[in-house]
mmCIF file of C-alpha atoms in Angstrom:
data_model
loop_
_atom_site.group_PDB
_atom_site.id
_atom_site.type_symbol
_atom_site.label_atom_id
_atom_site.label_comp_id
_atom_site.label_asym_id
_atom_site.label_seq_id
_atom_site.Cartn_x
_atom_site.Cartn_y
_atom_site.Cartn_z
ATOM 1 C CA MET A 1480 61.463 -47.815 5.329
ATOM 2 C CA LYS A 1481 63.760 -45.692 8.043
ATOM 3 C CA LYS A 1482 66.329 -47.972 9.617
ATOM 4 C CA ILE A 1483 66.333 -48.191 13.442
ATOM 5 C CA GLN A 1484 69.401 -46.381 14.596
ATOM 6 C CA ILE A 1485 71.255 -47.909 17.687
ATOM 7 C CA LEU A 1486 74.394 -45.671 19.538
ATOM 8 C CA ILE A 1487 77.146 -47.771 21.122
ATOM 9 C CA ILE A 1488 79.062 -45.674 23.878
ATOM 10 C CA GLU A 1489 81.689 -48.036 24.681
ATOM 11 C CA ASP A 1490 85.379 -46.618 25.101
ATOM 12 C CA ASN A 1491 86.787 -50.065 24.595
ATOM 13 C CA ASP A 1492 87.759 -50.233 20.528
ATOM 14 C CA ASP A 1493 87.678 -53.827 19.995
ATOM 15 C CA ILE A 1494 84.011 -54.111 22.112
ATOM 16 C CA ARG A 1495 82.883 -51.079 20.081
ATOM 17 C CA GLU A 1496 83.670 -52.138 16.803
ATOM 18 C CA SER A 1497 82.460 -55.369 17.007
ATOM 19 C CA THR A 1498 79.456 -54.862 18.416
ATOM 20 C CA ALA A 1499 78.728 -52.021 15.944
ATOM 21 C CA GLU A 1500 79.902 -55.134 13.067
ATOM 22 C CA ILE A 1501 77.431 -57.763 14.223
ATOM 23 C CA LEU A 1502 74.643 -54.454 14.406
ATOM 24 C CA GLU A 1503 75.034 -53.375 10.998
ATOM 25 C CA LEU A 1504 75.008 -57.073 9.683
ATOM 26 C CA ALA A 1505 71.530 -57.243 11.528
ATOM 27 C CA ASN A 1506 70.328 -54.124 9.042
ATOM 28 C CA TYR A 1507 70.263 -51.705 12.185
ATOM 29 C CA GLU A 1508 72.421 -48.441 11.159
ATOM 30 C CA VAL A 1509 74.768 -47.896 13.667
ATOM 31 C CA LEU A 1510 76.145 -44.718 15.635
ATOM 32 C CA GLN A 1511 79.596 -44.931 17.837
ATOM 33 C CA ALA A 1512 80.790 -42.951 20.469
ATOM 34 C CA SER A 1513 84.515 -43.549 22.604
ATOM 35 C CA ASN A 1514 83.267 -41.758 25.917
ATOM 36 C CA GLY A 1515 80.337 -41.017 27.543
ATOM 37 C CA ARG A 1516 80.356 -37.150 26.564
ATOM 38 C CA ILE A 1517 80.687 -38.121 22.963
ATOM 39 C CA GLY A 1518 77.708 -40.337 23.781
ATOM 40 C CA VAL A 1519 75.369 -37.767 24.939
ATOM 41 C CA GLU A 1520 76.688 -35.479 22.474
ATOM 42 C CA LEU A 1521 75.378 -37.780 19.322
ATOM 43 C CA ALA A 1522 71.964 -39.012 21.150
ATOM 44 C CA GLY A 1523 71.021 -35.541 21.503
ATOM 45 C CA THR A 1524 71.820 -34.888 17.830
ATOM 46 C CA HIS A 1525 70.731 -37.772 16.227
ATOM 47 C CA LEU A 1526 68.024 -39.510 18.705
ATOM 48 C CA PRO A 1527 68.594 -43.021 18.183
ATOM 49 C CA ASP A 1528 65.892 -45.310 18.934
ATOM 50 C CA LEU A 1529 68.230 -47.479 21.252
ATOM 51 C CA ILE A 1530 71.726 -46.702 23.327
ATOM 52 C CA LEU A 1531 73.900 -49.207 24.372
ATOM 53 C CA CYS A 1532 76.555 -47.702 27.013
ATOM 54 C CA ASP A 1533 79.267 -49.047 29.095
ATOM 55 C CA ILE A 1534 79.317 -47.835 32.847
ATOM 56 C CA MET A 1535 82.973 -47.081 33.391
ATOM 57 C CA MET A 1536 84.543 -44.886 30.540
ATOM 58 C CA PRO A 1537 86.393 -41.817 30.916
ATOM 59 C CA GLU A 1538 85.449 -38.095 31.083
ATOM 60 C CA LEU A 1539 81.934 -39.380 31.774
ATOM 61 C CA ASP A 1540 80.824 -42.876 33.248
ATOM 62 C CA GLY A 1541 77.368 -44.574 32.132
ATOM 63 C CA TYR A 1542 75.633 -43.316 35.355
ATOM 64 C CA GLY A 1543 76.399 -39.662 34.211
ATOM 65 C CA VAL A 1544 75.102 -40.506 30.327
ATOM 66 C CA LEU A 1545 71.710 -41.867 31.607
ATOM 67 C CA TYR A 1546 71.311 -38.941 34.396
ATOM 68 C CA LEU A 1547 71.762 -36.634 31.455
ATOM 69 C CA LEU A 1548 69.799 -38.456 28.584
ATOM 70 C CA ASN A 1549 66.724 -38.567 31.460
ATOM 71 C CA LYS A 1550 67.378 -34.836 31.851
ATOM 72 C CA ASN A 1551 66.636 -34.317 28.379
ATOM 73 C CA GLU A 1552 62.801 -34.981 27.353
ATOM 74 C CA ASN A 1553 64.020 -35.637 23.747
ATOM 75 C CA THR A 1554 66.021 -39.011 24.795
ATOM 76 C CA ALA A 1555 64.436 -39.520 28.527
ATOM 77 C CA ALA A 1556 62.113 -41.957 26.382
ATOM 78 C CA THR A 1557 64.780 -43.810 24.994
ATOM 79 C CA PRO A 1558 65.488 -47.510 25.803
ATOM 80 C CA PHE A 1559 68.708 -47.996 27.447
ATOM 81 C CA ILE A 1560 70.549 -50.659 28.264
ATOM 82 C CA PHE A 1561 74.168 -50.982 30.099
ATOM 83 C CA LEU A 1562 77.533 -52.671 29.310
ATOM 84 C CA THR A 1563 79.173 -53.991 32.104
ATOM 85 C CA ALA A 1564 81.596 -56.095 32.961
ATOM 86 C CA LYS A 1565 80.807 -55.542 36.950
ATOM 87 C CA ALA A 1566 78.583 -58.387 37.732
ATOM 88 C CA GLU A 1567 77.384 -57.276 40.945
ATOM 89 C CA ARG A 1568 74.107 -57.087 42.109
ATOM 90 C CA LEU A 1569 74.504 -53.381 43.715
ATOM 91 C CA ASP A 1570 75.859 -52.005 40.534
ATOM 92 C CA MET A 1571 73.032 -53.427 38.799
ATOM 93 C CA ARG A 1572 70.264 -52.304 40.706
ATOM 94 C CA LYS A 1573 71.897 -48.410 41.018
ATOM 95 C CA GLY A 1574 71.529 -48.621 37.370
ATOM 96 C CA MET A 1575 67.893 -50.009 36.851
ATOM 97 C CA GLU A 1576 66.867 -47.674 39.665
ATOM 98 C CA MET A 1577 68.058 -44.935 37.612
ATOM 99 C CA GLY A 1578 65.907 -45.550 34.669
ATOM 100 C CA ALA A 1579 67.940 -48.276 32.745
ATOM 101 C CA ASP A 1580 66.076 -50.907 30.616
ATOM 102 C CA ASP A 1581 68.542 -53.722 30.699
ATOM 103 C CA TYR A 1582 72.167 -54.789 30.885
ATOM 104 C CA LEU A 1583 74.352 -56.998 29.460
ATOM 105 C CA THR A 1584 77.297 -58.700 31.244
ATOM 106 C CA LYS A 1585 80.303 -58.851 29.180
ATOM 107 C CA PRO A 1586 81.471 -60.983 27.437
ATOM 108 C CA PHE A 1587 78.510 -61.058 26.251
ATOM 109 C CA ASP A 1588 78.089 -63.311 22.333
ATOM 110 C CA ASP A 1589 75.774 -62.088 19.476
ATOM 111 C CA VAL A 1590 72.454 -64.250 20.433
ATOM 112 C CA GLU A 1591 72.591 -62.197 23.984
ATOM 113 C CA LEU A 1592 72.950 -58.771 22.223
ATOM 114 C CA MET A 1593 70.502 -59.352 19.872
ATOM 115 C CA ASN A 1594 68.224 -60.757 22.157
ATOM 116 C CA ALA A 1595 68.105 -58.005 24.601
ATOM 117 C CA ILE A 1596 68.147 -55.046 21.590
ATOM 118 C CA GLU A 1597 65.106 -56.722 20.505
ATOM 119 C CA SER A 1598 63.235 -57.489 23.370
ATOM 120 C CA ARG A 1599 63.533 -53.525 24.532
ATOM 121 C CA LEU A 1600 62.517 -52.799 20.859
ATOM 122 C CA SER A 1601 59.289 -55.288 21.276
ATOM 123 C CA LYS A 1602 58.607 -53.340 24.810
ATOM 124 C CA LYS A 1603 58.849 -49.910 23.657
ATOM 125 C CA GLU A 1604 55.871 -50.876 20.945
ATOM 126 C CA LYS A 1605 54.101 -52.465 23.834
ATOM 127 C CA GLN A 1606 54.515 -49.340 26.354
ATOM 128 C CA GLN A 1607 52.765 -47.335 22.874
ATOM 129 C CA HIS A 1608 49.935 -49.693 23.125
ATOM 130 C CA PHE A 1609 49.508 -48.981 26.918
ATOM 131 C CA TYR A 1610 49.937 -44.997 26.076
ATOM 132 C CA SER A 1611 47.484 -45.592 23.602
ATOM 133 C CA GLN A 1612 44.856 -46.900 26.802
ATOM 134 C CA SER A 1613 45.888 -44.889 29.218
ATOM 135 C CA LEU A 1614 45.129 -41.703 27.091
ATOM 136 C CA GLU A 1615 41.634 -43.402 26.137
ATOM 137 C CA LYS A 1616 40.640 -43.660 29.842
ATOM 138 C CA LEU A 1617 42.098 -40.437 30.784
ATOM 139 C CA SER A 1618 39.889 -39.077 28.203
ATOM 140 C CA ALA A 1619 36.953 -39.815 30.301
ATOM 141 C CA LEU A 1620 38.839 -38.561 33.559
ATOM 142 C CA PHE A 1621 39.214 -35.084 31.914
ATOM 143 C CA SER A 1622 36.813 -34.698 29.274
ATOM 144 C CA ASN A 1623 36.122 -31.289 28.374
ATOM 145 C CA THR A 1624 39.085 -30.083 29.576
ATOM 146 C CA SER A 1625 41.547 -28.248 27.887
ATOM 147 C CA GLY A 1626 44.496 -29.660 29.932
ATOM 148 C CA LEU A 1627 43.968 -33.308 28.287
ATOM 149 C CA GLN A 1628 45.964 -32.344 25.443
ATOM 150 C CA GLU A 1629 48.945 -31.479 27.667
ATOM 151 C CA LEU A 1630 48.747 -34.341 29.812
ATOM 152 C CA GLU A 1631 48.909 -36.816 26.660
ATOM 153 C CA LYS A 1632 52.229 -34.813 25.716
ATOM 154 C CA ILE A 1633 53.608 -35.230 29.129
ATOM 155 C CA ILE A 1634 52.678 -38.982 29.016
ATOM 156 C CA ALA A 1635 53.872 -39.728 25.436
ATOM 157 C CA ALA A 1636 57.180 -37.951 26.569
ATOM 158 C CA ARG A 1637 57.474 -40.263 29.855
ATOM 159 C CA LYS A 1638 59.315 -43.298 29.807
ATOM 160 C CA VAL A 1639 57.492 -46.599 31.225
ATOM 161 C CA ARG A 1640 59.559 -48.029 33.604
ATOM 162 C CA ALA A 1641 59.795 -51.716 34.596
ATOM 163 C CA ILE A 1642 60.154 -52.654 37.692
ATOM 164 C CA LYS A 1643 60.538 -56.098 39.537
ATOM 165 C CA LYS A 1644 57.800 -57.397 42.470
ATOM 166 C CA LYS A 1645 59.152 -55.979 45.627
ATOM 167 C CA GLN A 1646 61.311 -53.513 43.901
ATOM 168 C CA ILE A 1647 61.069 -50.173 45.794
ATOM 169 C CA VAL A 1648 59.984 -47.450 43.601
ATOM 170 C CA TYR A 1649 60.291 -44.640 46.553
ATOM 171 C CA TYR A 1650 60.870 -44.624 50.295
ATOM 172 C CA GLU A 1651 59.080 -42.707 53.115
ATOM 173 C CA GLY A 1652 61.303 -39.380 53.587
ATOM 174 C CA ASP A 1653 62.636 -38.834 49.767
ATOM 175 C CA ASN A 1654 61.723 -35.528 48.314
ATOM 176 C CA VAL A 1655 58.478 -35.855 45.851
ATOM 177 C CA SER A 1656 59.622 -36.389 41.968
ATOM 178 C CA GLY A 1657 56.225 -36.473 41.191
ATOM 179 C CA VAL A 1658 53.297 -38.468 40.249
ATOM 180 C CA TYR A 1659 53.380 -42.137 39.318
ATOM 181 C CA LEU A 1660 50.444 -43.628 36.894
ATOM 182 C CA VAL A 1661 50.428 -47.732 37.306
ATOM 183 C CA MET A 1662 50.340 -48.795 33.402
ATOM 184 C CA GLN A 1663 50.484 -52.606 34.307
ATOM 185 C CA GLY A 1664 50.546 -54.508 37.422
ATOM 186 C CA LYS A 1665 50.353 -53.536 40.781
ATOM 187 C CA VAL A 1666 52.055 -51.210 43.615
ATOM 188 C CA LYS A 1667 51.548 -50.820 47.652
ATOM 189 C CA THR A 1668 52.309 -47.585 49.598
ATOM 190 C CA PHE A 1669 52.918 -49.098 53.323
ATOM 191 C CA LYS A 1670 54.189 -46.887 56.514
ATOM 192 C CA LEU A 1671 56.455 -48.950 59.155
ATOM 193 C CA SER A 1672 55.816 -48.509 63.235
ATOM 194 C CA GLU A 1673 58.312 -48.099 65.668
ATOM 195 C CA ASP A 1674 58.625 -51.585 66.004
ATOM 196 C CA GLY A 1675 58.889 -52.611 62.436
ATOM 197 C CA ARG A 1676 55.575 -53.836 61.664
ATOM 198 C CA GLU A 1677 54.094 -52.615 57.975
ATOM 199 C CA LEU A 1678 50.709 -50.968 57.476
ATOM 200 C CA LEU A 1679 49.319 -50.934 53.957
ATOM 201 C CA THR A 1680 47.950 -47.697 53.298
ATOM 202 C CA GLY A 1681 47.016 -48.207 49.590
ATOM 203 C CA MET A 1682 46.933 -50.467 46.731
ATOM 204 C CA TYR A 1683 46.943 -49.110 43.284
ATOM 205 C CA GLY A 1684 46.487 -50.763 40.077
ATOM 206 C CA HIS A 1685 46.262 -50.696 36.490
ATOM 207 C CA GLU A 1686 45.380 -46.613 35.374
ATOM 208 C CA GLU A 1687 45.351 -45.253 38.624
ATOM 209 C CA TYR A 1688 47.929 -42.655 40.208
ATOM 210 C CA PHE A 1689 49.916 -42.734 43.538
ATOM 211 C CA GLY A 1690 52.274 -39.889 45.178
ATOM 212 C CA ILE A 1691 49.702 -37.481 44.482
ATOM 213 C CA THR A 1692 49.359 -36.227 48.196
ATOM 214 C CA SER A 1693 53.397 -35.455 48.236
ATOM 215 C CA LEU A 1694 53.011 -33.489 45.088
ATOM 216 C CA LEU A 1695 50.322 -31.217 46.234
ATOM 217 C CA LEU A 1696 51.790 -30.320 49.501
ATOM 218 C CA ASN A 1697 55.578 -30.291 48.017
ATOM 219 C CA ALA A 1698 56.755 -32.432 50.792
ATOM 220 C CA PRO A 1699 58.530 -35.869 51.038
ATOM 221 C CA TYR A 1700 56.715 -38.675 50.053
ATOM 222 C CA THR A 1701 54.903 -40.076 53.532
ATOM 223 C CA GLU A 1702 55.248 -43.708 52.585
ATOM 224 C CA THR A 1703 57.044 -45.896 51.033
ATOM 225 C CA ALA A 1704 55.947 -47.403 47.720
ATOM 226 C CA GLU A 1705 56.871 -51.149 46.189
ATOM 227 C CA ALA A 1706 55.792 -52.996 43.608
ATOM 228 C CA MET A 1707 53.636 -56.038 44.500
ATOM 229 C CA GLU A 1708 54.204 -58.055 41.396
ATOM 230 C CA ASP A 1709 55.930 -57.118 38.355
ATOM 231 C CA SER A 1710 54.882 -53.767 36.857
ATOM 232 C CA THR A 1711 55.236 -50.605 34.892
ATOM 233 C CA VAL A 1712 54.730 -47.435 36.511
ATOM 234 C CA CYS A 1713 54.943 -43.755 34.097
ATOM 235 C CA MET A 1714 56.780 -41.454 36.338
ATOM 236 C CA LEU A 1715 54.806 -37.430 35.578
ATOM 237 C CA PRO A 1716 57.827 -34.966 36.787
ATOM 238 C CA LYS A 1717 56.955 -32.630 39.741
ATOM 239 C CA ASP A 1718 57.732 -29.810 37.388
ATOM 240 C CA LEU A 1719 55.576 -30.397 34.682
ATOM 241 C CA MET A 1720 52.602 -31.542 36.739
ATOM 242 C CA GLU A 1721 52.710 -28.231 38.718
ATOM 243 C CA ASP A 1722 52.808 -25.876 35.568
ATOM 244 C CA LEU A 1723 49.807 -28.562 34.081
ATOM 245 C CA LEU A 1724 47.703 -27.923 37.478
ATOM 246 C CA HIS A 1725 48.219 -24.230 37.942
ATOM 247 C CA ARG A 1726 47.233 -23.637 34.650
ATOM 248 C CA TYR A 1727 44.017 -25.846 33.912
ATOM 249 C CA PRO A 1728 41.768 -25.788 37.268
ATOM 250 C CA ASP A 1729 39.409 -28.277 35.853
ATOM 251 C CA VAL A 1730 42.303 -30.835 35.616
ATOM 252 C CA ALA A 1731 43.619 -30.188 39.465
ATOM 253 C CA ARG A 1732 40.101 -30.310 40.632
ATOM 254 C CA GLN A 1733 40.078 -34.139 38.728
ATOM 255 C CA PHE A 1734 43.349 -34.624 41.104
ATOM 256 C CA ILE A 1735 42.057 -33.074 44.073
ATOM 257 C CA GLU A 1736 38.588 -35.624 43.801
ATOM 258 C CA ILE A 1737 41.221 -38.728 43.417
ATOM 259 C CA LEU A 1738 43.280 -37.347 46.140
ATOM 260 C CA SER A 1739 39.700 -37.332 48.631
ATOM 261 C CA ASN A 1740 38.479 -40.470 47.396
ATOM 262 C CA ASN A 1741 42.105 -41.548 48.808
ATOM 263 C CA LEU A 1742 41.652 -39.974 51.738
ATOM 264 C CA GLN A 1743 37.832 -41.392 52.752
ATOM 265 C CA GLU A 1744 39.178 -45.033 51.898
ATOM 266 C CA LYS A 1745 41.776 -44.523 54.737
ATOM 267 C CA GLU A 1746 39.382 -42.592 56.929
ATOM 268 C CA GLU A 1747 37.139 -45.777 56.600
ATOM 269 C CA GLN A 1748 40.608 -48.040 57.389
ATOM 270 C CA LEU A 1749 40.955 -46.244 60.491
ATOM 271 C CA LEU A 1750 37.642 -46.654 61.692
ATOM 272 C CA GLN A 1751 37.879 -50.464 60.774
ATOM 273 C CA LEU A 1752 41.094 -50.822 63.047
ATOM 274 C CA ALA A 1753 39.454 -48.980 65.702
ATOM 275 C CA TYR A 1754 36.443 -50.348 66.074
ATOM 276 C CA HIS A 1755 35.818 -53.499 64.119
ATOM 277 C CA SER A 1756 37.110 -57.115 64.771
ATOM 278 C CA VAL A 1757 39.176 -59.018 63.780
ATOM 279 C CA ARG A 1758 36.782 -61.255 61.525
ATOM 280 C CA LYS A 1759 35.133 -58.457 60.096
ATOM 281 C CA ARG A 1760 38.476 -56.363 58.855
ATOM 282 C CA MET A 1761 39.485 -59.593 57.202
ATOM 283 C CA ALA A 1762 36.156 -59.742 55.752
ATOM 284 C CA GLU A 1763 36.323 -55.929 54.497
ATOM 285 C CA VAL A 1764 39.863 -56.232 53.027
ATOM 286 C CA LEU A 1765 38.648 -59.452 51.176
ATOM 287 C CA ALA A 1766 35.725 -57.454 49.718
ATOM 288 C CA ARG A 1767 37.840 -54.492 49.045
ATOM 289 C CA LEU A 1768 40.255 -56.746 47.127
ATOM 290 C CA CYS A 1769 37.567 -58.526 45.023
ATOM 291 C CA LYS A 1770 36.168 -54.618 44.338
ATOM 292 C CA GLN A 1771 39.422 -53.613 42.436
ATOM 293 C CA GLU A 1772 39.626 -57.243 40.445
ATOM 294 C CA GLN A 1773 36.056 -56.597 38.882
ATOM 295 C CA GLU A 1774 35.838 -59.996 37.695
ATOM 296 C CA GLY A 1775 33.026 -62.923 37.770
ATOM 297 C CA PRO A 1776 31.546 -64.704 40.930
ATOM 298 C CA GLU A 1777 34.464 -66.369 41.469
ATOM 299 C CA LEU A 1778 37.365 -64.822 41.599
ATOM 300 C CA THR A 1779 41.051 -65.214 42.362
ATOM 301 C CA LEU A 1780 43.173 -63.224 44.478
ATOM 302 C CA ARG A 1781 46.824 -63.122 44.040
ATOM 303 C CA ILE A 1782 48.458 -61.395 47.554
ATOM 304 C CA SER A 1783 50.422 -62.790 50.201
ATOM 305 C CA ARG A 1784 49.554 -63.453 54.018
ATOM 306 C CA ASP A 1785 51.811 -60.383 54.967
ATOM 307 C CA ASN A 1786 50.011 -57.650 52.473
ATOM 308 C CA LEU A 1787 46.819 -59.282 53.840
ATOM 309 C CA ALA A 1788 47.938 -58.948 57.708
ATOM 310 C CA ALA A 1789 49.081 -54.809 56.632
ATOM 311 C CA MET A 1790 46.394 -53.854 55.238
ATOM 312 C CA ALA A 1791 43.880 -55.047 57.634
ATOM 313 C CA GLY A 1792 46.694 -53.833 60.682
ATOM 314 C CA MET A 1793 46.758 -57.582 62.489
ATOM 315 C CA ALA A 1794 49.427 -60.431 62.418
ATOM 316 C CA THR A 1795 49.930 -62.997 60.130
ATOM 317 C CA GLU A 1796 49.336 -65.630 62.433
ATOM 318 C CA THR A 1797 45.579 -64.308 63.279
ATOM 319 C CA VAL A 1798 45.411 -63.920 59.068
ATOM 320 C CA SER A 1799 46.129 -67.785 58.707
ATOM 321 C CA ARG A 1800 43.438 -68.313 61.377
ATOM 322 C CA ILE A 1801 40.704 -66.291 60.027
ATOM 323 C CA LEU A 1802 41.728 -67.566 56.529
ATOM 324 C CA SER A 1803 40.846 -70.856 57.780
ATOM 325 C CA ASP A 1804 38.212 -70.051 59.173
ATOM 326 C CA PHE A 1805 36.567 -68.663 56.346
ATOM 327 C CA LYS A 1806 37.407 -71.788 54.135
ATOM 328 C CA ASP A 1807 36.193 -74.191 56.517
ATOM 329 C CA GLU A 1808 32.658 -72.060 56.226
ATOM 330 C CA GLY A 1809 32.589 -72.424 52.162
ATOM 331 C CA ILE A 1810 33.782 -68.386 51.413
ATOM 332 C CA ILE A 1811 37.245 -68.921 50.036
ATOM 333 C CA GLU A 1812 39.448 -71.793 49.147
ATOM 334 C CA ARG A 1813 43.393 -71.721 49.543
ATOM 335 C CA LYS A 1814 45.438 -72.275 46.573
ATOM 336 C CA GLY A 1815 48.801 -72.152 47.614
ATOM 337 C CA SER A 1816 49.333 -68.192 47.779
ATOM 338 C CA GLN A 1817 46.133 -67.302 45.778
ATOM 339 C CA ILE A 1818 42.928 -67.247 47.656
ATOM 340 C CA VAL A 1819 39.555 -68.159 45.818
ATOM 341 C CA ILE A 1820 36.838 -66.413 46.392
ATOM 342 C CA LEU A 1821 33.368 -68.733 45.979
ATOM 343 C CA ASP A 1822 30.712 -66.549 48.456
ATOM 344 C CA GLN A 1823 30.917 -62.563 48.039
ATOM 345 C CA ILE A 1824 28.069 -62.301 48.870
ATOM 346 C CA ARG A 1825 28.399 -63.781 52.411
ATOM 347 C CA LEU A 1826 31.357 -61.698 52.450
ATOM 348 C CA GLN A 1827 29.889 -58.295 51.990
ATOM 349 C CA GLN A 1828 27.328 -59.505 54.969
ATOM 350 C CA MET A 1829 30.075 -59.926 57.023
ATOM 351 C CA LYS A 1830 31.783 -56.897 56.688
ATOM 352 C CA ASN A 1831 28.731 -55.197 57.135
#
């Protein structure tokens, strides 16, 4: 059985060699690089299973290493852990937003090191499971199209990115980098009014895409995307997707269909904001969330008052008042930040 290979990129000889010794005792095969430039070369040549990399290094720092590895399709999906003595939140956030999977703050002990490595390798196996599930469902979406095989290659070659609750995927106005596929969790898109109020324009769950409009228009993102809960997403790069859409009209047609459905939902949302009472708008929002969950007669919605207000286009105080009315009428039940839907039939009747 082939040993798991780990690349350590660290300019401090003592730290690099002691870390390598620990990993070798744990039966890992270890490669060592004393600076970022050598590390990138070794990663491209040997394609290790995981990379440990310091941030502050001569010639090429850790951020530069991660940037170059992400540009190479052969190393873009390799689990990447930063080793850093800089514990400031801003530095750690920068690394995670660039695509790092985890970080270890020096000095770290043997247990912390092994736990971080085993956790990332385990998550990589789970990601492969997510890929297989995704491709099964994508086969239905792209049935009888020659583009399915190419799309499979794109997804399989990309790294699944873990994002924490409230972490931003992209901001309104950012240059379009590609289309995102939600593998697990939920992501919302929203716009801010001039007075700072948030209008939620979309919610995306398992196996749903977002960012399609900007890709097709080749324009900056028109909304901000944020994780509603701890999630994993896969980014399908702009250049690869554009090539796929140009070469396979059937695939382009399916993405246009997704876009059309999203547009129809937004048109309905605008009509509700313009003509429906706040009570009817809240009933419609809850009914829409129930449809997305696709559970039994009683289901639990995990959504904050702020997000409900953004979806319905009303103040959070109004949301609280209407939810209290619905609770008194036996339509819902409140459990902390969760909403238990007790009577979906009445909810549907109220929105119509």
